[in-house]
């Protein structure tokens, strides 16, 4: 990984851990152990990455101690001049990197960014009575019927988002998230034959449903999206196009997604996390067209707690890194590696949702190995391969046990893995899955239990250790 300053960082971390150890040794031990665990496993979780040491070190400072509710130059607290600088630099990098007229770098996470965006769109577009005028009791006491009545009083605003089993995210209007209560939601899915987004079906659904907001973006869809087509569909029905690029922001930043595949010029509002393919600190970020900027700018205190100045500082550092030419090479390798991983699976007879990938995600249908996602995820973990189970379209095993395993290439690409390494990873994964047998539970075949053939876990761990040693995490960082 570029510019990791291992000598300075080793000294800094030794000192940091010593200080922590003197107060709470268990936290120092868990921090050390986490590094060891991350170094020793094949991290294939599509939403995770390894931030640079510069980004990590930026977070450990007294910027954390400052309260700074409000916006740059307009705070509810005195003495915010340095936080103003931090926020302004981060926002400037975000605007420049993504070519956006406006950037808001305060959101603490992707969920928070989406909530700020929703509220900003409502505030910009809907004239509605407040909660009190709507005759509402305490909001926590609202039943589903109450929510529906409230939505009607507020104009029953509609949101059209990608279904969960096609790869959408909970914040795109699903009940476990507040977005599913705020909006009357309808989902669009993918073509049952190809697994690909069907723009004609989406346009027809939009014409019938007439949403206020169309949300594009995904957590588990292994393909690119044509955002110019999405914007046409939104314009046709007068909807606001909101793109949640949480997963693929790194591919946008690294110019792998350009033209129609770059959401920023096409969406009215674009949200993202900063910690996935973008390789920054945990956090969120919003880019907006000028007409939404004022409302987004009110995110704190409307939706968010006080800004985390130390994290905004780390966002600035990560965004500065992403503006370097090396980041474009990194982003291209993420996509090339995903293709190599997909081809590695296909050549060994595995079935992939959509038949492949053209982003950073590969979604493997594990039913062809006779397994549920839950069994496959656990067996892979036994062998030191860290993934997560995921629904596939029309999943026969439901959202808990699932039938898929989602793989992502950003993290191992940060370690230096190339296409040949990812082919080897595919071989190791297939080795584990072929040697995993579903086990019978008390009431028939369990969707969770499995047995892994003797020797498999060790064989795969040994092979993975060679790949990991050749591509060390934070090389030179000794604690
Ligand atoms: N949006 C999408 C598409 C995501 O995949 C995720 C996280 O997985 C989020 C939003 C939420 O991000 P966070 O965990 O930072 O709240």
Coordinates of C-alpha atoms and ligand atoms in Angstrom, one line a residue:
X1 CA 0.0 0.0 0.0
X2 CA 1.3 3.4 -0.9
X3 CA 2.8 5.9 1.6
X4 CA 2.4 3.9 4.8
X5 CA 5.4 5.3 6.7
X6 CA 6.0 2.0 8.6
X7 CA 8.9 3.2 10.8
X8 CA 7.1 6.3 12.1
X9 CA 3.9 4.4 12.4
X10 CA 5.5 1.6 14.3
X11 CA 6.9 4.0 16.9
X12 CA 3.6 5.9 17.1
X13 CA 1.5 2.7 17.6
X14 CA 4.0 1.3 20.2
X15 CA 3.5 4.5 22.2
X16 CA -0.2 4.5 21.8
X17 CA -0.6 0.9 22.9
X18 CA 1.6 1.5 25.9
X19 CA -0.6 4.4 27.0
X20 CA -3.8 2.4 26.5
X21 CA -2.2 -0.6 28.3
X22 CA -1.5 1.5 31.4
X23 CA -5.3 2.4 31.7
X24 CA -7.1 -0.7 30.3
X25 CA -4.9 -3.6 29.2
X26 CA -7.8 -5.6 27.8
X27 CA -8.4 -2.9 25.2
X28 CA -4.7 -2.8 24.2
X29 CA -4.7 -6.6 23.9
X30 CA -7.9 -6.6 21.8
X31 CA -6.4 -3.9 19.5
X32 CA -3.2 -5.9 19.0
X33 CA -5.2 -9.1 18.5
X34 CA -7.4 -7.5 15.9
X35 CA -4.3 -6.6 13.8
X36 CA -3.0 -10.2 14.1
X37 CA -6.4 -11.6 13.1
X38 CA -6.7 -9.2 10.1
X39 CA -3.2 -10.1 9.0
X40 CA -3.9 -13.8 9.2
X41 CA -7.2 -14.1 7.4
X42 CA -8.4 -13.7 3.8
X43 CA -10.7 -10.7 4.2
X44 CA -13.3 -10.9 1.4
X45 CA -16.1 -8.9 3.0
X46 CA -17.1 -6.6 0.2
X47 CA -17.9 -3.7 2.5
X48 CA -14.5 -3.8 4.4
X49 CA -11.1 -2.5 3.6
X50 CA -7.8 -1.5 5.2
X51 CA -7.4 2.2 5.6
X52 CA -3.9 3.6 5.3
X53 CA -1.9 4.2 8.4
X54 CA -2.1 7.9 7.7
X55 CA -5.9 7.7 7.8
X56 CA -5.9 5.6 11.0
X57 CA -3.4 7.8 12.8
X58 CA -5.4 10.9 11.9
X59 CA -8.3 9.7 14.0
X60 CA -6.4 9.5 17.2
X61 CA -6.3 13.1 18.2
X62 CA -7.8 15.8 20.4
X63 CA -9.9 17.0 17.4
X64 CA -12.2 14.4 19.0
X65 CA -12.7 16.6 22.0
X66 CA -14.3 19.6 20.3
X67 CA -18.0 20.2 19.9
X68 CA -18.9 21.9 16.7
X69 CA -22.6 21.5 15.9
X70 CA -23.6 23.6 12.9
X71 CA -21.8 24.3 9.7
X72 CA -18.5 25.8 8.6
X73 CA -18.3 29.3 10.0
X74 CA -21.8 29.0 11.6
X75 CA -21.4 26.9 14.8
X76 CA -23.4 26.6 17.9
X77 CA -20.2 26.6 20.0
X78 CA -17.3 29.0 20.3
X79 CA -13.7 28.1 19.3
X80 CA -14.4 26.0 16.2
X81 CA -11.8 27.6 13.9
X82 CA -9.7 24.5 13.6
X83 CA -12.8 22.3 13.0
X84 CA -13.9 24.7 10.4
X85 CA -10.5 24.2 8.6
X86 CA -10.8 20.4 8.9
X87 CA -14.4 20.3 7.6
X88 CA -13.6 22.8 4.8
X89 CA -10.5 20.8 3.6
X90 CA -12.5 17.5 3.6
X91 CA -15.4 19.0 1.7
X92 CA -13.0 20.6 -0.8
X93 CA -11.3 17.3 -1.5
X94 CA -14.7 15.6 -1.8
X95 CA -16.0 18.2 -4.3
X96 CA -12.8 18.1 -6.4
X97 CA -12.5 14.3 -6.3
X98 CA -16.1 13.6 -7.4
X99 CA -16.7 16.8 -9.4
X100 CA -19.6 17.8 -7.3
X101 CA -20.9 21.3 -6.7
X102 CA -21.5 20.7 -3.0
X103 CA -20.2 18.2 -0.4
X104 CA -21.3 17.5 3.2
X105 CA -18.7 15.5 5.2
X106 CA -20.4 15.3 8.6
X107 CA -22.4 12.1 8.5
X108 CA -21.2 9.6 11.0
X109 CA -22.1 6.6 8.8
X110 CA -23.8 5.6 5.6
X111 CA -27.1 5.2 7.4
X112 CA -26.9 8.7 8.8
X113 CA -25.9 10.1 5.3
X114 CA -29.0 8.5 3.8
X115 CA -31.3 9.8 6.6
X116 CA -29.9 13.3 6.2
X117 CA -30.5 13.0 2.4
X118 CA -34.0 11.8 2.8
X119 CA -34.9 14.6 5.1
X120 CA -33.2 17.1 2.8
X121 CA -35.3 15.9 -0.1
X122 CA -38.5 16.0 1.9
X123 CA -37.6 19.5 3.2
X124 CA -36.8 20.7 -0.3
X125 CA -39.7 19.2 -2.1
X126 CA -42.6 18.7 0.2
X127 CA -44.8 21.2 1.9
X128 CA -46.2 19.3 4.9
X129 CA -47.5 19.9 8.4
X130 CA -45.1 19.0 11.2
X131 CA -45.6 16.1 13.4
X132 CA -47.6 18.1 16.0
X133 CA -50.0 19.4 13.3
X134 CA -50.5 15.9 12.1
X135 CA -52.0 15.0 15.5
X136 CA -49.4 12.4 16.4
X137 CA -48.9 11.0 19.9
X138 CA -45.4 10.0 20.9
X139 CA -43.6 8.8 17.8
X140 CA -42.2 5.7 19.5
X141 CA -45.8 4.6 20.2
X142 CA -46.9 4.6 16.6
X143 CA -48.2 1.3 15.3
X144 CA -47.9 0.4 11.6
X145 CA -51.4 1.8 11.1
X146 CA -50.4 5.0 12.8
X147 CA -47.3 5.3 10.6
X148 CA -49.5 4.8 7.5
X149 CA -51.9 7.4 8.8
X150 CA -49.0 9.8 9.5
X151 CA -47.6 9.2 6.0
X152 CA -50.9 10.0 4.5
X153 CA -51.1 13.3 6.5
X154 CA -47.6 14.1 5.3
X155 CA -48.7 13.5 1.7
X156 CA -47.8 9.7 1.7
X157 CA -44.4 10.3 0.0
X158 CA -43.3 7.3 -2.0
X159 CA -39.9 5.8 -2.4
X160 CA -38.8 3.3 -5.1
X161 CA -35.7 1.4 -4.2
X162 CA -33.9 -1.8 -5.1
X163 CA -35.3 -4.9 -3.4
X164 CA -33.2 -6.5 -0.7
X165 CA -32.8 -9.8 -2.5
X166 CA -31.7 -8.1 -5.6
X167 CA -29.0 -6.4 -3.6
X168 CA -30.6 -3.2 -2.2
X169 CA -29.9 -1.9 1.3
X170 CA -32.1 -1.7 4.4
X171 CA -32.0 2.1 4.2
X172 CA -33.6 2.0 0.8
X173 CA -37.1 1.9 2.4
X174 CA -37.2 -1.4 4.4
X175 CA -38.9 -1.8 7.7
X176 CA -36.0 -2.5 10.0
X177 CA -34.8 1.0 9.1
X178 CA -36.7 4.3 9.7
X179 CA -36.8 4.8 5.9
X180 CA -39.3 2.0 5.7
X181 CA -41.6 3.8 8.1
X182 CA -41.1 7.3 6.7
X183 CA -42.0 6.3 3.2
X184 CA -44.5 4.3 1.3
X185 CA -42.0 2.0 -0.3
X186 CA -42.0 -0.1 -3.4
X187 CA -39.1 -2.2 -4.7
X188 CA -37.7 -2.9 -8.1
X189 CA -35.9 -6.1 -8.7
X190 CA -33.8 -7.7 -11.4
X191 CA -34.7 -9.8 -14.4
X192 CA -35.4 -13.4 -13.2
X193 CA -33.5 -14.9 -16.1
X194 CA -30.3 -12.7 -16.3
X195 CA -30.2 -11.3 -12.7
X196 CA -29.6 -7.9 -14.3
X197 CA -31.4 -4.6 -13.6
X198 CA -34.3 -4.3 -16.0
X199 CA -34.6 -0.6 -16.8
X200 CA -37.8 -0.9 -18.8
X201 CA -39.5 -2.7 -15.9
X202 CA -38.1 0.0 -13.6
X203 CA -39.5 2.8 -15.8
X204 CA -42.9 1.1 -15.9
X205 CA -42.9 0.7 -12.1
X206 CA -41.9 4.4 -11.7
X207 CA -44.7 5.5 -14.0
X208 CA -47.3 3.5 -12.1
X209 CA -46.0 4.3 -8.6
X210 CA -45.0 8.0 -9.1
X211 CA -42.4 8.1 -6.4
X212 CA -41.0 11.3 -4.9
X213 CA -37.6 9.5 -4.7
X214 CA -35.9 6.8 -6.7
X215 CA -33.0 5.3 -4.9
X216 CA -30.2 3.6 -6.9
X217 CA -27.3 1.8 -5.4
X218 CA -26.7 -1.5 -3.8
X219 CA -24.9 -3.7 -1.3
X220 CA -24.8 -6.9 -3.2
X221 CA -25.5 -6.3 -6.9
X222 CA -22.4 -7.4 -8.9
X223 CA -22.9 -5.2 -11.9
X224 CA -22.6 -1.5 -12.9
X225 CA -25.6 0.8 -13.2
X226 CA -26.4 3.2 -16.0
X227 CA -27.2 6.3 -14.0
X228 CA -28.0 8.4 -17.1
X229 CA -30.8 5.9 -17.7
X230 CA -31.9 6.1 -14.1
X231 CA -32.0 9.9 -14.3
X232 CA -34.2 9.8 -17.4
X233 CA -36.6 7.5 -15.6
X234 CA -36.6 9.8 -12.6
X235 CA -37.2 12.9 -14.7
X236 CA -40.0 11.2 -16.6
X237 CA -42.0 10.9 -13.4
X238 CA -40.7 14.0 -11.6
X239 CA -38.8 12.0 -9.0
X240 CA -35.6 13.0 -7.2
X241 CA -32.8 10.6 -8.1
X242 CA -30.8 9.7 -5.0
X243 CA -27.8 7.4 -5.5
X244 CA -26.3 5.5 -2.6
X245 CA -22.8 4.7 -3.8
X246 CA -21.6 3.4 -0.4
X247 CA -20.2 0.3 -2.0
X248 CA -18.6 1.6 -5.2
X249 CA -17.5 5.1 -4.2
X250 CA -13.9 3.9 -4.6
X251 CA -14.6 2.9 -8.2
X252 CA -16.1 6.3 -8.9
X253 CA -13.2 8.1 -7.2
X254 CA -10.7 5.9 -9.1
X255 CA -12.4 6.6 -12.5
X256 CA -13.4 3.0 -13.2
X257 CA -17.0 4.2 -13.3
X258 CA -17.2 7.2 -15.7
X259 CA -19.7 8.7 -18.1
X260 CA -23.1 7.1 -17.6
X261 CA -21.7 4.9 -14.8
X262 CA -20.6 7.9 -12.7
X263 CA -23.6 8.7 -10.5
X264 CA -22.5 12.2 -9.4
X265 CA -23.4 14.3 -12.5
X266 CA -26.7 12.4 -12.9
X267 CA -28.1 12.1 -9.3
X268 CA -29.7 15.0 -7.5
X269 CA -28.2 13.7 -4.3
X270 CA -25.4 11.1 -3.9
X271 CA -24.6 9.5 -0.6
X272 CA -21.8 7.2 0.4
X273 CA -19.8 5.7 3.1
X274 CA -16.1 6.5 3.3
X275 CA -14.8 3.2 4.6
X276 CA -15.6 0.6 1.9
X277 CA -13.9 0.8 -1.5
X278 CA -13.0 4.4 -0.8
X279 CA -10.5 3.2 1.9
X280 CA -11.2 6.0 4.4
X281 CA -12.3 6.1 8.0
X282 CA -15.7 4.8 9.0
X283 CA -18.2 7.5 8.1
X284 CA -20.5 9.0 5.5
X285 CA -20.6 11.8 2.9
X286 CA -23.2 13.5 0.8
X287 CA -22.8 15.2 -2.6
X288 CA -25.6 17.3 -3.9
X289 CA -26.8 19.5 -6.7
X290 CA -27.1 23.1 -5.6
X291 CA -30.9 23.0 -5.1
X292 CA -30.5 20.4 -2.3
X293 CA -27.4 21.9 -0.7
X294 CA -29.1 24.2 1.9
X295 CA -31.3 21.4 3.2
X296 CA -28.4 18.9 3.4
X297 CA -26.3 21.5 5.2
X298 CA -28.8 21.4 8.0
X299 CA -28.0 17.7 8.7
X300 CA -26.6 18.7 12.1
X301 CA -28.5 19.2 14.3
X302 CA -31.6 18.2 12.3
X303 CA -30.6 14.5 12.1
X304 CA -27.0 14.2 13.2
X305 CA -25.2 14.7 16.5
X306 CA -22.2 16.9 16.7
X307 CA -19.6 16.4 14.0
X308 CA -16.7 14.0 14.7
X309 CA -13.9 16.4 13.8
X310 CA -11.2 13.7 14.1
X311 CA -13.1 11.5 11.6
X312 CA -13.7 14.4 9.3
X313 CA -9.9 15.0 9.4
X314 CA -9.3 11.4 8.5
X315 CA -11.9 11.7 5.7
X316 CA -9.8 14.7 4.4
X317 CA -6.7 12.5 4.4
X318 CA -8.4 9.6 2.7
X319 CA -9.9 11.9 0.0
X320 CA -6.5 13.4 -0.6
X321 CA -5.1 9.9 -1.1
X322 CA -7.9 9.1 -3.4
X323 CA -7.0 12.1 -5.6
X324 CA -3.5 10.7 -6.2
X325 CA -3.0 8.8 -9.5
X326 CA -2.1 5.6 -7.5
X327 CA -5.7 5.4 -6.4
X328 CA -6.9 5.0 -10.0
X329 CA -4.5 2.1 -10.4
X330 CA -5.9 0.7 -7.1
X331 CA -9.5 1.1 -8.2
X332 CA -8.8 -0.6 -11.6
X333 CA -7.1 -3.5 -9.8
X334 CA -10.2 -3.9 -7.6
X335 CA -12.4 -4.5 -10.7
X336 CA -9.8 -6.6 -12.5
X337 CA -9.4 -8.8 -9.4
X338 CA -13.1 -9.2 -9.1
X339 CA -13.2 -10.5 -12.7
X340 CA -10.4 -12.9 -11.9
X341 CA -12.2 -14.2 -8.8
X342 CA -15.4 -14.6 -10.8
X343 CA -13.6 -16.4 -13.6
X344 CA -11.9 -18.6 -11.0
X345 CA -15.2 -19.7 -9.6
X346 CA -16.8 -20.2 -13.0
X347 CA -14.0 -22.3 -14.3
X348 CA -14.4 -24.6 -11.3
X349 CA -18.1 -25.0 -12.0
X350 CA -19.6 -22.6 -9.5
X351 CA -22.8 -20.6 -10.2
X352 CA -22.7 -16.8 -9.9
X353 CA -25.6 -14.4 -9.7
X354 CA -25.7 -12.6 -13.1
X355 CA -23.0 -15.0 -14.3
X356 CA -20.1 -12.7 -13.3
X357 CA -19.2 -9.2 -12.2
X358 CA -18.1 -5.9 -13.5
X359 CA -17.6 -4.1 -10.2
X360 CA -16.0 -5.2 -6.9
X361 CA -18.6 -7.8 -5.9
X362 CA -19.0 -11.5 -6.7
X363 CA -22.2 -13.2 -5.5
X364 CA -21.8 -17.0 -5.3
X365 CA -25.0 -19.2 -5.3
X366 CA -24.0 -21.9 -2.8
X367 CA -27.0 -24.1 -3.4
X368 CA -25.1 -25.7 -6.2
X369 CA -22.8 -27.1 -3.4
X370 CA -25.9 -28.3 -1.5
X371 CA -25.4 -25.6 1.2
X372 CA -27.1 -22.7 2.7
X373 CA -25.3 -19.3 2.9
X374 CA -25.1 -19.8 6.7
X375 CA -23.4 -23.2 6.4
X376 CA -21.0 -21.9 3.7
X377 CA -20.1 -18.7 5.7
X378 CA -19.3 -20.7 8.8
X379 CA -17.3 -23.4 7.0
X380 CA -15.2 -20.7 5.2
X381 CA -14.6 -19.0 8.5
X382 CA -13.3 -22.2 10.0
X383 CA -10.7 -22.2 7.2
X384 CA -9.7 -18.5 7.7
X385 CA -11.8 -17.1 4.9
X386 CA -13.9 -14.2 6.1
X387 CA -17.0 -13.5 4.0
X388 CA -20.7 -12.9 4.7
X389 CA -23.8 -14.8 3.7
X390 CA -26.2 -12.9 1.5
X391 CA -29.6 -13.3 -0.1
X392 CA -29.8 -14.1 -3.8
X393 CA -32.8 -13.1 -6.0
X394 CA -35.9 -15.1 -5.0
X395 CA -33.8 -16.8 -2.3
X396 CA -35.3 -20.1 -1.3
X397 CA -33.6 -20.0 2.1
X398 CA -34.8 -16.5 3.2
X399 CA -32.9 -13.6 4.5
X400 CA -31.4 -15.3 7.6
X401 CA -30.0 -18.5 6.2
X402 CA -29.7 -17.3 2.6
X403 CA -28.3 -19.1 -0.4
X404 CA -25.4 -16.8 -1.3
X405 CA -22.0 -15.8 -0.2
X406 CA -20.9 -12.3 -1.1
X407 CA -17.2 -11.7 -1.9
X408 CA -15.5 -8.3 -2.4
X409 CA -12.0 -7.5 -3.6
X410 CA -11.2 -4.0 -2.2
X411 CA -9.5 -5.2 1.0
X412 CA -7.2 -7.9 -0.4
X413 CA -6.4 -5.6 -3.3
X414 CA -5.2 -3.0 -0.7
X415 CA -2.8 -5.7 0.5
X416 CA -1.4 -6.1 -3.1
X417 CA -3.3 -9.2 -4.2
X418 CA -3.4 -9.6 -8.0
X419 CA -5.4 -11.6 -10.5
X420 CA -3.4 -14.8 -10.0
X421 CA -3.8 -14.6 -6.2
X422 CA -7.6 -14.2 -6.6
X423 CA -7.7 -17.2 -8.9
X424 CA -6.0 -19.1 -6.1
X425 CA -8.6 -17.7 -3.6
X426 CA -11.4 -19.0 -5.8
X427 CA -9.7 -22.5 -5.7
X428 CA -9.4 -22.4 -1.9
X429 CA -13.1 -21.3 -1.5
X430 CA -14.3 -24.1 -3.8
X431 CA -12.1 -26.6 -1.9
X432 CA -13.9 -25.6 1.3
X433 CA -17.4 -25.7 -0.1
X434 CA -16.9 -29.0 -1.9
X435 CA -15.7 -30.5 1.4
X436 CA -18.6 -29.2 3.5
X437 CA -21.6 -31.4 4.1
X438 CA -24.9 -30.1 5.6
X439 CA -25.6 -31.8 8.9
X440 CA -28.9 -33.1 10.1
X441 CA -30.5 -31.2 13.0
X442 CA -33.2 -32.2 15.5
X443 CA -35.9 -31.4 13.0
X444 CA -34.5 -32.6 9.7
X445 CA -31.6 -31.1 7.8
X446 CA -30.3 -28.0 9.7
X447 CA -29.8 -24.9 7.6
X448 CA -27.0 -23.8 10.0
X449 CA -25.1 -27.0 10.8
X450 CA -22.4 -28.6 8.7
X451 CA -19.3 -30.8 8.9
X452 CA -16.1 -29.9 7.2
X453 CA -14.0 -32.9 6.0
X454 CA -10.9 -33.6 8.1
X455 CA -7.9 -31.7 7.0
X456 CA -9.7 -29.2 4.8
X457 CA -9.5 -26.2 7.2
X458 CA -5.8 -26.7 7.8
X459 CA -5.0 -27.3 4.1
X460 CA -6.7 -24.0 3.2
X461 CA -5.3 -22.0 6.1
X462 CA -1.8 -23.1 5.0
X463 CA -2.3 -22.2 1.4
X464 CA -3.9 -18.8 2.4
X465 CA -0.9 -18.2 4.8
X466 CA 1.4 -18.2 1.7
X467 CA -0.7 -15.7 -0.1
X468 CA -1.0 -13.5 2.9
X469 CA 2.7 -13.6 3.6
X470 CA 3.5 -12.6 0.1
X471 CA 1.1 -9.6 0.4
X472 CA 1.6 -8.3 4.0
X473 CA -0.8 -6.0 5.7
X474 CA 0.9 -2.8 6.9
X475 CA 4.4 -4.1 5.9
X476 CA 7.0 -3.0 8.3
X477 CA 4.6 -2.1 11.1
X478 CA 6.0 -4.0 14.1
X479 CA 4.4 -3.6 17.5
Ligands
LIG1 N1 -25.7 2.0 2.1 C1 -25.2 0.9 1.6 C2 -25.5 0.6 0.1 C3 -24.5 0.0 2.3 O1 -24.1 -1.1 1.8 C4 -24.3 0.3 3.7 C5 -23.6 -0.6 4.6 O2 -23.4 -1.7 4.5 C6 -24.8 1.5 4.2 C7 -25.6 2.3 3.4 C8 -24.7 1.8 5.7 O3 -23.5 2.2 6.0 P1 -23.0 2.3 7.6 O4 -22.8 1.0 8.1 O5 -21.8 3.2 7.6 O6 -24.2 3.0 8.3

